Coordinates of C-alpha atoms in Angstrom, one line a residue:
P18 CA -46.0 -5.4 23.1
G19 CA -47.5 -5.8 26.5
L20 CA -48.1 -9.5 26.1
D21 CA -46.8 -11.3 29.2
I22 CA -48.1 -13.9 31.6
E23 CA -48.9 -11.3 34.3
E24 CA -50.9 -9.2 31.9
V25 CA -52.9 -12.2 30.7
R26 CA -53.4 -13.4 34.3
K27 CA -54.8 -10.1 35.3
L28 CA -57.2 -10.1 32.3
V29 CA -58.2 -13.8 32.9
N30 CA -58.9 -13.2 36.6
S31 CA -61.1 -10.3 35.9
H32 CA -63.1 -12.0 33.2
F33 CA -63.7 -15.5 34.6
P34 CA -65.6 -15.5 38.0
H35 CA -64.4 -18.9 39.0
G36 CA -60.8 -18.5 37.9
M37 CA -58.9 -19.9 34.9
R38 CA -55.4 -21.0 34.0
A39 CA -53.7 -17.9 32.6
G40 CA -51.0 -20.0 31.1
W41 CA -53.4 -21.9 28.9
Y42 CA -54.5 -18.7 27.2
F43 CA -51.0 -17.1 27.3
Q44 CA -49.4 -19.9 25.2
Q45 CA -52.1 -19.5 22.6
F46 CA -51.5 -15.8 22.4
L47 CA -47.8 -16.4 22.0
K48 CA -48.3 -18.6 19.0
M49 CA -50.4 -15.9 17.4
G50 CA -48.4 -12.9 18.5
F51 CA -45.2 -14.3 17.2
A52 CA -46.4 -13.2 13.8
L53 CA -46.1 -9.6 15.0
S54 CA -42.5 -10.0 16.1
D55 CA -39.3 -9.3 14.2
Y56 CA -38.4 -13.0 14.4
A57 CA -41.3 -14.1 12.1
T58 CA -40.4 -14.7 8.5
E59 CA -42.8 -15.8 5.7
Y60 CA -43.9 -18.9 7.6
Y61 CA -43.5 -20.3 11.1
L62 CA -44.5 -23.5 12.8
I63 CA -46.4 -23.7 16.0
W64 CA -46.0 -26.8 18.0
D65 CA -47.5 -27.9 21.4
A66 CA -44.7 -28.5 23.9
D67 CA -46.1 -31.8 25.1
T68 CA -46.0 -33.3 21.6
I69 CA -43.1 -35.2 20.1
P70 CA -42.6 -36.0 16.4
T71 CA -41.8 -39.6 16.0
S72 CA -41.4 -39.8 12.2
P73 CA -40.0 -37.3 9.7
L74 CA -42.6 -34.7 8.7
V75 CA -42.8 -32.1 5.9
F76 CA -45.2 -29.1 5.9
F77 CA -45.4 -28.2 2.2
D78 CA -46.3 -30.3 -0.8
E79 CA -44.5 -30.3 -4.2
K80 CA -46.5 -27.1 -5.2
D81 CA -45.4 -25.3 -2.0
R82 CA -48.9 -25.5 -0.6
M83 CA -49.1 -25.8 3.2
L84 CA -50.0 -29.2 4.7
I85 CA -52.7 -28.9 7.4
T86 CA -53.5 -31.9 9.6
K87 CA -57.1 -32.9 10.1
K88 CA -58.3 -34.1 13.5
T89 CA -61.7 -35.0 15.1
E90 CA -61.9 -32.9 18.2
Y91 CA -65.0 -30.8 18.8
H92 CA -65.6 -28.2 21.5
F93 CA -68.6 -26.0 20.9
P94 CA -67.5 -22.9 22.9
Y95 CA -64.5 -22.5 20.6
F96 CA -66.9 -21.8 17.7
E97 CA -69.1 -19.5 19.7
T98 CA -66.1 -17.3 20.5
M99 CA -64.9 -17.5 16.9
Q100 CA -68.3 -16.3 15.7
R101 CA -68.1 -13.3 17.9
L102 CA -64.5 -12.5 16.9
I103 CA -64.4 -13.0 13.1
N104 CA -68.0 -13.8 12.2
M105 CA -67.1 -17.4 11.2
G106 CA -68.5 -20.5 12.8
K107 CA -67.5 -24.1 12.3
S108 CA -66.9 -24.5 8.5
A109 CA -64.9 -27.7 8.1
D110 CA -66.1 -31.2 8.9
F111 CA -63.0 -31.8 10.9
S112 CA -60.9 -30.2 13.6
F113 CA -57.7 -28.1 13.1
I114 CA -56.5 -29.0 16.7
A115 CA -53.6 -31.1 15.6
E116 CA -51.0 -30.1 18.2
H117 CA -49.0 -28.4 15.4
M118 CA -49.7 -26.1 12.4
I119 CA -47.7 -24.3 9.8
I120 CA -48.6 -20.6 9.8
K121 CA -48.3 -18.0 7.1
T122 CA -47.3 -14.9 8.9
E123 CA -49.2 -12.6 6.6
Y124 CA -52.5 -14.5 7.2
M125 CA -52.0 -14.5 11.0
K126 CA -51.4 -10.8 11.0
E127 CA -54.6 -10.3 9.0
L128 CA -56.5 -12.4 11.5
I129 CA -55.2 -10.3 14.4
R130 CA -56.2 -7.1 12.5
I131 CA -59.7 -8.4 12.0
I132 CA -60.0 -9.3 15.7
S133 CA -58.6 -5.9 16.7
Q134 CA -61.4 -4.2 14.8
N135 CA -63.8 -5.4 17.5
S136 CA -62.5 -2.6 19.8
S137 CA -60.5 0.5 19.3
D138 CA -59.2 0.8 22.9
K139 CA -58.3 -2.8 23.7
K140 CA -55.4 -5.1 22.7
W141 CA -56.2 -8.0 20.5
Y142 CA -55.7 -10.7 23.1
E143 CA -57.9 -8.8 25.6
I144 CA -60.6 -8.7 22.9
I145 CA -60.3 -12.5 22.6
I146 CA -60.7 -13.0 26.4
D147 CA -63.7 -10.7 26.4
A148 CA -65.3 -12.7 23.6
V149 CA -65.2 -15.9 25.6
N150 CA -68.3 -16.8 27.7
P151 CA -67.2 -16.4 31.3
K152 CA -68.9 -19.6 32.2
D153 CA -67.0 -21.6 29.6
G154 CA -63.4 -21.1 30.8
L155 CA -61.7 -23.1 28.0
G156 CA -63.5 -21.1 25.3
F157 CA -60.9 -20.2 22.7
S158 CA -58.6 -22.2 20.3
E159 CA -55.9 -20.6 18.2
F160 CA -55.8 -23.7 16.0
E161 CA -59.5 -23.7 15.3
T162 CA -59.7 -19.9 14.8
Y163 CA -56.7 -19.6 12.4
G164 CA -57.6 -22.9 10.6
T165 CA -61.2 -21.8 10.0
F166 CA -60.0 -18.3 8.9
V167 CA -57.7 -19.7 6.2
Y168 CA -60.1 -22.5 5.3
N169 CA -62.6 -19.8 4.3
K170 CA -60.4 -17.1 2.9
Y171 CA -57.4 -18.9 1.3
P172 CA -58.5 -22.5 0.5
D173 CA -56.2 -22.8 -2.5
D174 CA -53.1 -22.4 -0.4
F175 CA -53.7 -25.5 1.7
I176 CA -53.8 -29.2 1.4
F177 CA -55.4 -31.2 4.2
R178 CA -53.9 -34.5 5.4
K179 CA -54.3 -37.1 8.1
L180 CA -51.4 -38.1 10.3
H181 CA -51.2 -41.0 12.7
T182 CA -51.1 -39.1 16.0
F183 CA -51.3 -40.8 19.4
R184 CA -52.5 -38.1 21.9
R185 CA -52.9 -40.4 24.9
A186 CA -49.3 -41.8 25.0
G187 CA -49.0 -40.3 28.4
Y188 CA -51.3 -42.9 29.9
L189 CA -48.9 -45.6 28.9
F190 CA -45.5 -44.0 29.4
G191 CA -45.9 -40.7 31.3
R192 CA -43.4 -37.9 30.7
C193 CA -40.4 -40.0 31.7
M194 CA -40.0 -41.8 28.4
T195 CA -36.5 -42.8 27.3
N196 CA -35.1 -42.0 23.9
R197 CA -35.2 -45.7 23.1
E198 CA -38.9 -45.8 23.9
I199 CA -39.7 -42.8 21.8
N200 CA -37.7 -44.2 18.9
E201 CA -39.9 -47.4 19.0
F202 CA -42.7 -45.2 17.6
N203 CA -40.7 -44.3 14.5
G204 CA -42.7 -45.6 11.5
V205 CA -45.6 -46.5 13.7
T206 CA -46.9 -43.0 14.5
D207 CA -46.2 -39.5 13.3
T208 CA -46.5 -37.8 16.6
I209 CA -47.2 -38.7 20.2
S210 CA -48.4 -36.4 23.0
L211 CA -47.5 -36.6 26.7
E212 CA -50.1 -34.4 28.5
A213 CA -49.5 -33.6 32.2
G214 CA -52.8 -34.9 33.3
H215 CA -52.4 -38.3 31.6
I216 CA -51.0 -40.4 34.5
P217 CA -49.4 -43.8 33.6
P218 CA -49.8 -46.9 35.8
F219 CA -47.4 -47.7 38.7
P220 CA -44.4 -47.5 38.8
R221 CA -44.2 -44.9 36.0
N222 CA -46.6 -42.7 37.8
I223 CA -44.0 -42.0 40.5
G224 CA -41.8 -40.1 38.0
Q225 CA -44.8 -38.3 36.7
Y226 CA -45.9 -37.1 40.2
V227 CA -42.4 -36.0 41.0
Q228 CA -42.2 -34.0 37.8
L229 CA -45.6 -32.4 38.4
G230 CA -44.5 -31.5 41.9
F231 CA -41.3 -29.9 40.6
L232 CA -43.3 -27.8 38.1
Y233 CA -45.7 -26.7 40.8
L234 CA -42.7 -25.5 42.9
L235 CA -41.5 -23.4 40.0
K236 CA -44.7 -21.4 39.7
P237 CA -44.5 -17.9 41.1

């Protein structure tokens, strides 16, 4: 309730003196807040929209334990914010920012309840924004926060794995890949990511700039 892009934009603009992308926070809150909706069942999968699976993937092992992908990213402000929100700092020797994650709805609800305890008169996503250092801008990660929470509280429910992910595929192909090109990665990688800021060389960059221009025109 109350979670929409305009509400987040208002909160972000009042918190960060130099401005910040409201959509970047909004999409994280959507992934978390889905657990509070009527659509959430026992589990749900969050998946970054700029990432494509290129090989078949499963998310549970033979004992029905959730499979969590290990990565290497590290951004210190994420852990500062996390410490303020749930009194947990960096706990694992790897990153949980894997562009996807299987979520147990019960655990995400518990995480949101704990965050909500930081204030009696603010919504949980407002509390998260308030916990970010205004100078950091990009100061919160839903992946790191949820991953660290379950890593500490429910370690027996998870198995950690490594996948072959190619996050910089956009520098080679841009976002105008054909299905045939995507299929070439089958068996080579598990996922590829095509981030908007990863511009490929000429002539592929033409299509990328056209697409970015179109998206810019769609913004209110």
